[in-house]
Structures are given as C-alpha cells and as structure tokens.
CSV table of C-alpha atoms and ligand atoms in Angstrom, one decimal:
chain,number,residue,atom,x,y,z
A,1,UNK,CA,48.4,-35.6,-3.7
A,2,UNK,CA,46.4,-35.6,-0.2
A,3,UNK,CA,47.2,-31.9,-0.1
A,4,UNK,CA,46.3,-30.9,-3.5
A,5,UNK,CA,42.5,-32.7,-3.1
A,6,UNK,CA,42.6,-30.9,0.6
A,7,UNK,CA,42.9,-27.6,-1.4
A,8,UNK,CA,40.4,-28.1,-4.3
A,9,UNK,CA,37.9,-29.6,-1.5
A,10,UNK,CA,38.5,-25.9,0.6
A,11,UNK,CA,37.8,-24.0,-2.8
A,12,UNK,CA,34.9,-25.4,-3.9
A,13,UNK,CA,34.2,-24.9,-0.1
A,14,UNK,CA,34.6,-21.5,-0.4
A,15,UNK,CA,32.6,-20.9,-3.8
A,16,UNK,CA,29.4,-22.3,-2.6
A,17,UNK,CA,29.5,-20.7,0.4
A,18,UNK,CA,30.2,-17.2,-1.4
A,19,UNK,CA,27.2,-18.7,-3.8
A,20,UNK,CA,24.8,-19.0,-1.2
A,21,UNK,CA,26.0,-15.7,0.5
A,22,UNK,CA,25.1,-13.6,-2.2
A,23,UNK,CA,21.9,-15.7,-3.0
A,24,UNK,CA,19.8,-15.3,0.5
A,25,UNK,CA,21.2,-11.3,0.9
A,26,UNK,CA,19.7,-11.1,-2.2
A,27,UNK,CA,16.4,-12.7,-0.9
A,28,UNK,CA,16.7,-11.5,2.2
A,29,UNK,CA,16.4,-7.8,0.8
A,30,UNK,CA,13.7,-8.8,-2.5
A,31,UNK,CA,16.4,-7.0,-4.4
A,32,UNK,CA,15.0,-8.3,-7.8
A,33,UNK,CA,17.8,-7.1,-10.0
A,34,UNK,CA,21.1,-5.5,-9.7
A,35,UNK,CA,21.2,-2.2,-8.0
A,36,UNK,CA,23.7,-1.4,-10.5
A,37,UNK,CA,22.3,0.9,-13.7
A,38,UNK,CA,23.5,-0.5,-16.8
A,39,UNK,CA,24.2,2.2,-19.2
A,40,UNK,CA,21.8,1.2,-22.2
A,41,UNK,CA,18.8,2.9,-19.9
A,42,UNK,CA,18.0,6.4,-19.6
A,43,UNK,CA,17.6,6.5,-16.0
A,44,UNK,CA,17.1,4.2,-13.1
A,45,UNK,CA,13.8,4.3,-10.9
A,46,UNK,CA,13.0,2.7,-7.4
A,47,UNK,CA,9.6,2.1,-6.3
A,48,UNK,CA,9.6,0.8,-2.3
A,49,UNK,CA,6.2,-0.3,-1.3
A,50,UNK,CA,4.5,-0.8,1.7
A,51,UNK,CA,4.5,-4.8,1.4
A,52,UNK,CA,6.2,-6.2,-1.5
A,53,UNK,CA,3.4,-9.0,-2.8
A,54,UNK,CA,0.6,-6.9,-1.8
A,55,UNK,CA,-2.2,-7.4,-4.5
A,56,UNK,CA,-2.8,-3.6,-4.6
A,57,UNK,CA,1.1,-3.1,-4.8
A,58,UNK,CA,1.6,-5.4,-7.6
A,59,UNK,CA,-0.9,-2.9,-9.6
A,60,UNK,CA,0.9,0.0,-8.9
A,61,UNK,CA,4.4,-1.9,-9.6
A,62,UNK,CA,2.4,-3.0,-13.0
A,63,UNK,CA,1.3,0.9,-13.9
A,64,UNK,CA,5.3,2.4,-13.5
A,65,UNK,CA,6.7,-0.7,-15.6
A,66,UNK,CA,4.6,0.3,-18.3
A,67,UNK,CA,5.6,3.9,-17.7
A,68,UNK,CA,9.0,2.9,-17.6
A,69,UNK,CA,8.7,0.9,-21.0
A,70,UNK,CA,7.8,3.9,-22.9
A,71,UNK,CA,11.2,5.8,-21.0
A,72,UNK,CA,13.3,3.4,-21.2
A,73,UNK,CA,13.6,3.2,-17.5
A,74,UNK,CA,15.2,0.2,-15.8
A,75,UNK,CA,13.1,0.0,-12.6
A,76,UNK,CA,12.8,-1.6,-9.6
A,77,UNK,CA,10.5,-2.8,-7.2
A,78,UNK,CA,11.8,-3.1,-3.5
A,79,UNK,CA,9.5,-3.7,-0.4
A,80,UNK,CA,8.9,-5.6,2.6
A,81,UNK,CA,7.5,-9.1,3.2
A,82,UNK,CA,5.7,-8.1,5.6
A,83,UNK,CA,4.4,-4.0,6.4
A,84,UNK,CA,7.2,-2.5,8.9
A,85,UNK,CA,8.1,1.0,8.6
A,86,UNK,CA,11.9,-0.1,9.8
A,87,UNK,CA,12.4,-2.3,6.4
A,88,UNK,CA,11.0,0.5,4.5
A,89,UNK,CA,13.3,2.8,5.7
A,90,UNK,CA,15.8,0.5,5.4
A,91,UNK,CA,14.9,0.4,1.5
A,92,UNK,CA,15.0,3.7,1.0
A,93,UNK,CA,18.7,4.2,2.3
A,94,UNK,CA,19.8,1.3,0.2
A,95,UNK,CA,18.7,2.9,-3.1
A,96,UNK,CA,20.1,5.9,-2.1
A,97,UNK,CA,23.9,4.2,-1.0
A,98,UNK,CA,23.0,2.7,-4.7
A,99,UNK,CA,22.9,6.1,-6.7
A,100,UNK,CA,20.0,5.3,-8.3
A,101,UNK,CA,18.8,8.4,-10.6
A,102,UNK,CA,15.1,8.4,-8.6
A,103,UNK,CA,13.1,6.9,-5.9
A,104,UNK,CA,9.4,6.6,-5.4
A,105,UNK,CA,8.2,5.6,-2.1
A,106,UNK,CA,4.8,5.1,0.0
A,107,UNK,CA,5.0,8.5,2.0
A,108,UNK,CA,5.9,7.4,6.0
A,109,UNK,CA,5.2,9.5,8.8
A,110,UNK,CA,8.8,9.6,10.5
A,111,UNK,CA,11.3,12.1,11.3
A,112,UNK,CA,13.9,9.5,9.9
A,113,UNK,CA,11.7,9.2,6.5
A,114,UNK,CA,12.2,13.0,6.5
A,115,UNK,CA,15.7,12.9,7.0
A,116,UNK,CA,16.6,9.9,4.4
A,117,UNK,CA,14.6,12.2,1.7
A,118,UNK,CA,16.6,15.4,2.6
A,119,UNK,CA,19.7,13.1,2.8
A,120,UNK,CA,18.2,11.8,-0.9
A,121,UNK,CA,17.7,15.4,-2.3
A,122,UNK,CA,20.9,16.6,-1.3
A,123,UNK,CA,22.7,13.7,-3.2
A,124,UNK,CA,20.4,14.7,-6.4
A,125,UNK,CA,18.1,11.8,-6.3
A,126,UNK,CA,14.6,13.0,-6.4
A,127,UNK,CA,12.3,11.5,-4.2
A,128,UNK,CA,8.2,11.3,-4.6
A,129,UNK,CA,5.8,9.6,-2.8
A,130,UNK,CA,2.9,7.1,-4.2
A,131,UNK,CA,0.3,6.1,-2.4
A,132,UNK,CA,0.9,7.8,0.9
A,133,UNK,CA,2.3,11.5,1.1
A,134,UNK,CA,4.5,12.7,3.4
A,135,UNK,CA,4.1,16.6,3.5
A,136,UNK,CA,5.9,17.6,6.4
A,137,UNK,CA,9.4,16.1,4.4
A,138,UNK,CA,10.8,17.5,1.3
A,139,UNK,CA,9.4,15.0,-1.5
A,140,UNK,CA,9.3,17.0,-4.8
A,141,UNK,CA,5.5,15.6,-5.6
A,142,UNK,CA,2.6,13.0,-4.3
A,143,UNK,CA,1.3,11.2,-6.8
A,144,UNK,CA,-1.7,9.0,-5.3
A,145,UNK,CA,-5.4,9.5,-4.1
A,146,UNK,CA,-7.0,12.5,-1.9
A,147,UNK,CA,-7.2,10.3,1.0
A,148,UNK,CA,-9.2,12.7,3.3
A,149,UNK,CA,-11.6,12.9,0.6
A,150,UNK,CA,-11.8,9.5,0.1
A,151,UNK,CA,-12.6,8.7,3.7
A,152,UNK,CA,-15.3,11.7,3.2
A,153,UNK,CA,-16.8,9.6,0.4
A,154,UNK,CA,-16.7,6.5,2.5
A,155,UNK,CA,-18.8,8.1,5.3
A,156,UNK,CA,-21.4,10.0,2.8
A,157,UNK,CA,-21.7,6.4,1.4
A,158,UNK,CA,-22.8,5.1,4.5
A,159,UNK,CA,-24.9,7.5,5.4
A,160,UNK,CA,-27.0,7.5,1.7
A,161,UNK,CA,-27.1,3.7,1.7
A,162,UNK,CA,-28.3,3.2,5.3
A,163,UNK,CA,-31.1,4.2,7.5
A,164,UNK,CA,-31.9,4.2,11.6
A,165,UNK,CA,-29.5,3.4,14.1
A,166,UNK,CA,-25.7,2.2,12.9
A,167,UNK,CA,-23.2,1.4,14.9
A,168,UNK,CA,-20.0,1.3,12.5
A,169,UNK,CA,-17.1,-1.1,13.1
A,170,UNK,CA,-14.0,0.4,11.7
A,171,UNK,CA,-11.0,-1.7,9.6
A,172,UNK,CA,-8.3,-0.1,9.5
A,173,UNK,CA,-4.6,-1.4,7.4
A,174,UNK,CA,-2.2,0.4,10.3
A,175,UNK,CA,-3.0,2.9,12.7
A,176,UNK,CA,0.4,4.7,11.9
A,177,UNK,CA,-0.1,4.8,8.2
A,178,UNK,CA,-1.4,8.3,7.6
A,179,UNK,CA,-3.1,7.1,4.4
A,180,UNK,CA,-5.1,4.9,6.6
A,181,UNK,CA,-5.8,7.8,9.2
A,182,UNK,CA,-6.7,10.7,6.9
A,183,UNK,CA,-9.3,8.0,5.5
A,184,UNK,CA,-10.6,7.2,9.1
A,185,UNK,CA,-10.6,11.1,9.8
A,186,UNK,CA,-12.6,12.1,6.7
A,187,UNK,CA,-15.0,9.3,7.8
A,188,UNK,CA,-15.7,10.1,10.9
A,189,UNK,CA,-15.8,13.9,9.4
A,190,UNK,CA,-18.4,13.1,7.0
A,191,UNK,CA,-20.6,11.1,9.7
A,192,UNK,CA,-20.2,13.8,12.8
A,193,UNK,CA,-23.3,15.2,11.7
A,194,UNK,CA,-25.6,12.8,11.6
A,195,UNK,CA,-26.6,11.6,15.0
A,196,UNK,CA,-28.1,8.4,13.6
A,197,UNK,CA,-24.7,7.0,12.9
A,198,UNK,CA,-22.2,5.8,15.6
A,199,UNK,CA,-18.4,4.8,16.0
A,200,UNK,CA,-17.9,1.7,17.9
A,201,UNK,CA,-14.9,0.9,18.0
A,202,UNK,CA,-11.9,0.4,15.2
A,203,UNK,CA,-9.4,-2.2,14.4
A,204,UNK,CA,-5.9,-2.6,12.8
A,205,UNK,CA,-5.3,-5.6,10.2
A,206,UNK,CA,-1.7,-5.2,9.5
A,207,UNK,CA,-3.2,-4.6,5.9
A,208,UNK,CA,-3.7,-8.9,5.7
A,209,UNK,CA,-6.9,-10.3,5.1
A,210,UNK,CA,-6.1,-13.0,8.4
A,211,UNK,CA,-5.5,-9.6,10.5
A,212,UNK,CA,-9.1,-8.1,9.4
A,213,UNK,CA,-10.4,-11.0,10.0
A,214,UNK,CA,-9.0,-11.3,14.0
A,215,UNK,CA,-9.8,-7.3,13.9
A,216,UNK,CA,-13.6,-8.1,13.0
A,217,UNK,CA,-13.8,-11.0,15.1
A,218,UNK,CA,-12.9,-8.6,18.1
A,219,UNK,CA,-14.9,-5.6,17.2
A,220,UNK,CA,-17.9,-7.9,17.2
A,221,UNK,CA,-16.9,-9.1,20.3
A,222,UNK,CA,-17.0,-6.4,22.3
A,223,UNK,CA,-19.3,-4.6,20.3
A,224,UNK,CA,-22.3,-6.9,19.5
A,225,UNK,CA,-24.7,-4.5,18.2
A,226,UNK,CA,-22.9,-3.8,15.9
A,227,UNK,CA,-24.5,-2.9,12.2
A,228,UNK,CA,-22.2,-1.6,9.9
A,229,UNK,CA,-18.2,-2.1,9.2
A,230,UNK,CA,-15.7,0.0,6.9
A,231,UNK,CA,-12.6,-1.5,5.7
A,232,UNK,CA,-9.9,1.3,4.8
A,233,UNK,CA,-7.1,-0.5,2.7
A,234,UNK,CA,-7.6,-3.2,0.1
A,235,UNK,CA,-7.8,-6.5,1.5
A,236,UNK,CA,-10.0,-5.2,4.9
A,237,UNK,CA,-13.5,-5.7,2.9
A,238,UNK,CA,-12.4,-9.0,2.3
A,239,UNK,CA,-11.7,-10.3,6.2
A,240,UNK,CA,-15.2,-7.7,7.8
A,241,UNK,CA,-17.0,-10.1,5.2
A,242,UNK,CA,-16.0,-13.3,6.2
A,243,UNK,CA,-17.0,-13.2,9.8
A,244,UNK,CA,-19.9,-11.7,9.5
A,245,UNK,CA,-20.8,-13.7,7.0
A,246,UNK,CA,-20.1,-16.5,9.9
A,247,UNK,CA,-21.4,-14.3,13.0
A,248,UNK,CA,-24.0,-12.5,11.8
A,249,UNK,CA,-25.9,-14.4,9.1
A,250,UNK,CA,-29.5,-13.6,9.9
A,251,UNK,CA,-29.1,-9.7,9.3
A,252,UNK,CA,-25.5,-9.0,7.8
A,253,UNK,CA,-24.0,-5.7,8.6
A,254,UNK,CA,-23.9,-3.0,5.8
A,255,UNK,CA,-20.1,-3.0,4.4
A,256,UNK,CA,-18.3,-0.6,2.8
A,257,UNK,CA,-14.6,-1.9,1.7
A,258,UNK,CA,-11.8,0.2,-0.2
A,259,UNK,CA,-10.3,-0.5,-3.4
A,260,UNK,CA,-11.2,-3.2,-6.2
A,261,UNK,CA,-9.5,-6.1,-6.3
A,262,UNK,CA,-11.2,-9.3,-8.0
A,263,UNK,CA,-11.9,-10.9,-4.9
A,264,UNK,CA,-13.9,-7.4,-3.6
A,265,UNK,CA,-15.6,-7.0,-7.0
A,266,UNK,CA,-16.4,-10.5,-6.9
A,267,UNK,CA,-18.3,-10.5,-3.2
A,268,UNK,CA,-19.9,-7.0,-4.6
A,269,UNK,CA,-21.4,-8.6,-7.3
A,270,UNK,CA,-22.6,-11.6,-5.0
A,271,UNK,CA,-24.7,-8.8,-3.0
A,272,UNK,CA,-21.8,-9.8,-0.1
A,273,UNK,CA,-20.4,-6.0,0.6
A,274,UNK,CA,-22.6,-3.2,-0.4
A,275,UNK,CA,-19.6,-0.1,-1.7
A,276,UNK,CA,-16.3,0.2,-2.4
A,277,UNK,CA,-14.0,3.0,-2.5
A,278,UNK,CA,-12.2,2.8,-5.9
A,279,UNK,CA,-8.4,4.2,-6.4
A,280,UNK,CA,-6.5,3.6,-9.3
A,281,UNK,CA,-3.3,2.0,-8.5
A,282,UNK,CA,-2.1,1.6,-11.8
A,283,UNK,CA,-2.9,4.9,-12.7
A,284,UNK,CA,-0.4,5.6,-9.7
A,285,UNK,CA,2.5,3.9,-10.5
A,286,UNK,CA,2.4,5.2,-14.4
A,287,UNK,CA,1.9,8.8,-13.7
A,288,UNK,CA,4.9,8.4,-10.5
A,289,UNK,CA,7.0,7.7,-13.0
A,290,UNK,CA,6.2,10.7,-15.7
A,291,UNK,CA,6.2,12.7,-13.1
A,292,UNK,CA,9.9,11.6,-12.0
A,293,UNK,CA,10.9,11.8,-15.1
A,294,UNK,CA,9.7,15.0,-15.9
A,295,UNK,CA,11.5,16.0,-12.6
A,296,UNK,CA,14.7,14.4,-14.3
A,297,UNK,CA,13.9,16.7,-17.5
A,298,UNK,CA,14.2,19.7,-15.3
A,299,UNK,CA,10.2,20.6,-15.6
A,300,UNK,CA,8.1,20.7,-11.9
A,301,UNK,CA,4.9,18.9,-12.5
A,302,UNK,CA,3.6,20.3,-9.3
A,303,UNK,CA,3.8,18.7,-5.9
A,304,UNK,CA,0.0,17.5,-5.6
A,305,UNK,CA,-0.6,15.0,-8.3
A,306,UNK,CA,-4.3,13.4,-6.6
A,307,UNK,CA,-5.4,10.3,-8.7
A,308,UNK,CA,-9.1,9.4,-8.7
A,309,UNK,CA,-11.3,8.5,-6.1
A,310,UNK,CA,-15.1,6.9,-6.3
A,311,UNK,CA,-17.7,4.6,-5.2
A,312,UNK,CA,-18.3,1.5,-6.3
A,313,UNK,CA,-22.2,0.8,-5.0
A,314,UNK,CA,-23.6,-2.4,-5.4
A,315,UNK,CA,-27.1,-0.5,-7.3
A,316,UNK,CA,-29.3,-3.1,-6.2
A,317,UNK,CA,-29.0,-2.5,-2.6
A,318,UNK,CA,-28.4,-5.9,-1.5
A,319,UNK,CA,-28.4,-4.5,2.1
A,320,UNK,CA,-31.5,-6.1,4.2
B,1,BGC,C1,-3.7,1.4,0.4
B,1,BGC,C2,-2.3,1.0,0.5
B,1,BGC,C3,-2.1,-0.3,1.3
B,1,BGC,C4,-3.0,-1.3,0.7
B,1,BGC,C5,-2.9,-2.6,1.6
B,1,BGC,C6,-4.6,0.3,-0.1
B,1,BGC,O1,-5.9,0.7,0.1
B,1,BGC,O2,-3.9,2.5,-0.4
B,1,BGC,O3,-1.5,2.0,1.2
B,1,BGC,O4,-0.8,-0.7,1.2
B,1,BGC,O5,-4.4,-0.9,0.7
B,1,BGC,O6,-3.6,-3.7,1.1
C-alpha cells in the first residue's frame, strides 16, 4: 500500500515538474505558439523584432497578421524582452532549427547575422529584413523606411523650423543599430552645411523611454547650452520631452522625435515637441509578408522595398 502511494506521489511529481518545464522554456523564449506548422496553412512566417512589446513593434506585428489573414499564413512573432542583439540571433537560429517556410527579421549588423541568413538560405528558408536592413548579408529583400533619408529629413527639419545658434542634443535607440546610425548620419549630413547649427553631444536609450530620459538628463548635464534635441527611434521624443520639460522650462528646447505613437502625437498636439519623423510600421509588416510570399511563389519583388518617410510638424510653431 505505502509503496503504491510512494509511486503515484513520484508521478504526479514528475508531471508537474515536466508541466512547469515546458511552461517557463516557453516563456522564457516568448514562443507564442507551437513552432510546429500545422498543415491547414499555406505557409509559416517568423517575424523576430528588435524588443518583443515594443509599441512600434506591436504595429508592425499588427500589419503582417493582417497580411497573413488574407494568405492564410500561420505566423509568428518572436523577440526579446529586452533589445540584445545575442537573443535576436538566438531567435533567428531557432526558427530556422524549426523549418519554418520564411523568416522576417530587423536587419543586424553582425557577421553571425550574416552567417545564420546564409545558413537560412541554404536550407530554403528565405529571409528578409523589416525595419533594419542588412546589406552586406544575403537577405532576398528590405522591406522598411530609407533610413539615411529619413535622418536627412530630420536635419532639413531642424534647420527650416529654427533660427540663430543651436546646439542639438542627439537621442539615439542603440549606437550599434544601423537603422539608428544611418538616421544620425543623414542628420548630421543634412546640417554640415549650415554653420548655425551644432552637434553637442549624443546619447543611447536602449530604445526605453527611462533610458532617453537618463540619456537627456546627461546631455543636459554636460552640455547646458543646449537648444535643440533629436530623438531617433520611437519612444526617444517621449523621454528628451520630459526633462526638459523639468530642466528647461523657461525656454524649452526645439524637439524633433521619430515615429507617431499616441503618446508623441499627443505631446505634438499639446505644442510639447515641435516634428516628428513618420514611418509606417504597419505598412511594414503587411507588405514583409507579400513580399515573402511572393518570394515563396517563385516571383522576386526586388531587394529594396523603402516604405514612407515624412514630417509630422506641429504648423503652429509652438517653438518660443
Ligand atoms: C525604429 C525601430 C526601433 C523602435 C524602438 C523605431 O523608430 O524604427 O528599429 O525598434 O523605434 O522604439
């Protein structure tokens, strides 16, 4: 008798424990359904993000489901909880150890981001890149804004909306991100000419609102005359505003932030940030997936798919 409970106690042991195993790997990796394909869909799509509840992320996610709807796609959306290049990468490799039929990815700068999409293509699974493109590896297409341009646009913004001195305080999501730098570079590009207009000094977030807000906090710091700030990925704007609404209340710097988020529309509309560079991150995720399925229908689309890019202004120049 004592045995027999002693056995069915070790069982149920076992059970929960195998329970609890495969719930937290589960978690652990945000794998939000089974990496398995069931046959009643055409194909099977990943989309790996730079952070998995990113705001701006959820929109593209939300633009390739409805893409995916129309295709009868199963897809899924992988990322990691926090922005690191290493979990990305580690994404990417699990889709491809899960034969998925396609995987779209933010483009990384890495030789092992190049090798894991070689190592992709080889097997057959098509790889693009959303967001972010990664020319140097051999991802079939890009589908996502001009970034260079988009920096240019920044920097023409600035120096249409502005006049005399301006010292500019720079935002930026990661410095290895080469979305993040080609939008810097077009920037400072645009501005190079115009003497009136200065760099000070520029800051990484770690693409979180509490990181542009530390980032700010330090540029004005060291940096105290400074009169302008640029915030170049989504939730930037949204930290550069904060402080100086705190630090610098009797003449608030001009601010140009990047994409258009309710919270950025909303401080636009309260006169609080005076542009914003608009993408269309929707527009991203559904035309990634036509484009990998054309891929899968055997037609090229062409390997520069550039989305939309344009300025949001705040027409009643709320800048002092
Ligand atoms: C960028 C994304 C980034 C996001 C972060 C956007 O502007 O295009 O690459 O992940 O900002 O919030």
């Amino acid at each position: 008798m004592l045995k027999k409970v002693g056995v069915t106690g070790f069982f149920a042991l076992f059970m929960l424990n195998a329970g609890l195993m495969l719930y937290f790997g589960r978690e652990t990796f945000q794998v939000t359904s089974n990496a398995q394909q069931p046959s009643r869909y055409s194909y099977h799509f990943v989309l790996i993000s730079e952070e998995v509840d990113n705001e701006y992320w959820r929109l593209v996610e939300k633009g390739a489901e409805a893409a995916s709807g129309k295709h009868n796609i199963h897809l899924d959306y992988w990322g990691p909880k926090q922005a690191n290049n290493e979990d990305q990468l580690t994404f990417i490799d699990k889709a491809i150890a899960s034969k998925v039929d396609g995987i779209m990815t933010q483009g990384v700068s890495s030789d092992t981001f190049n090798y894991l999409v070689n190592k992709s293509v080889q097997k057959g699974i098509p790889v693009i890149t959303v967001d972010t493109d990664a020319p140097d590896s051999v991802r079939l297409a890009y589908v996502g804004s001009d970034n260079y341009l988009a920096g240019k646009l920044a920097g023409e913004t600035v120096i249409k909306q502005t006049s005399g001195q301006q010292k500019v305080g720079i935002v930026t999501g990661r410095f290895e991100a080469s979305n993040q730098q080609l939008r810097v570079k077009g920037f400072k590009d645009a501005v190079s000419s115009v003497s009136r207009i200065q760099i000070a000094g520029i800051g990484e977030s770690n693409i979180t609102k509490s990181g542009a807000i530390q980032a700010t906090y330090e540029l004005l710091k060291n940096h105290r005359d400074i009169t302008a700030f640029y915030g170049t990925s989504a939730l930037d704007g949204l930290g550069i505003s904060q402080v100086a609404s705190l630090y610098q209340q009797k003449k608030r710097p001009f601010i140009i932030a990047f994409d258009t988020l309710p919270e950025t529309l909303t401080l636009l509309n309260k006169h609080k940030i005076d542009a914003t560079v608009a993408q269309y991150p929707f527009i991203m995720g559904e035309r990634a997936v036509e484009t990998l399925f054309a891929i899968k229908k055997g037609a090229y689309p062409g390997s520069l798919q550039y989305t939309k890019t344009d300025i949001m202004t705040n027409l009643k120049g709320s800048h002092p």
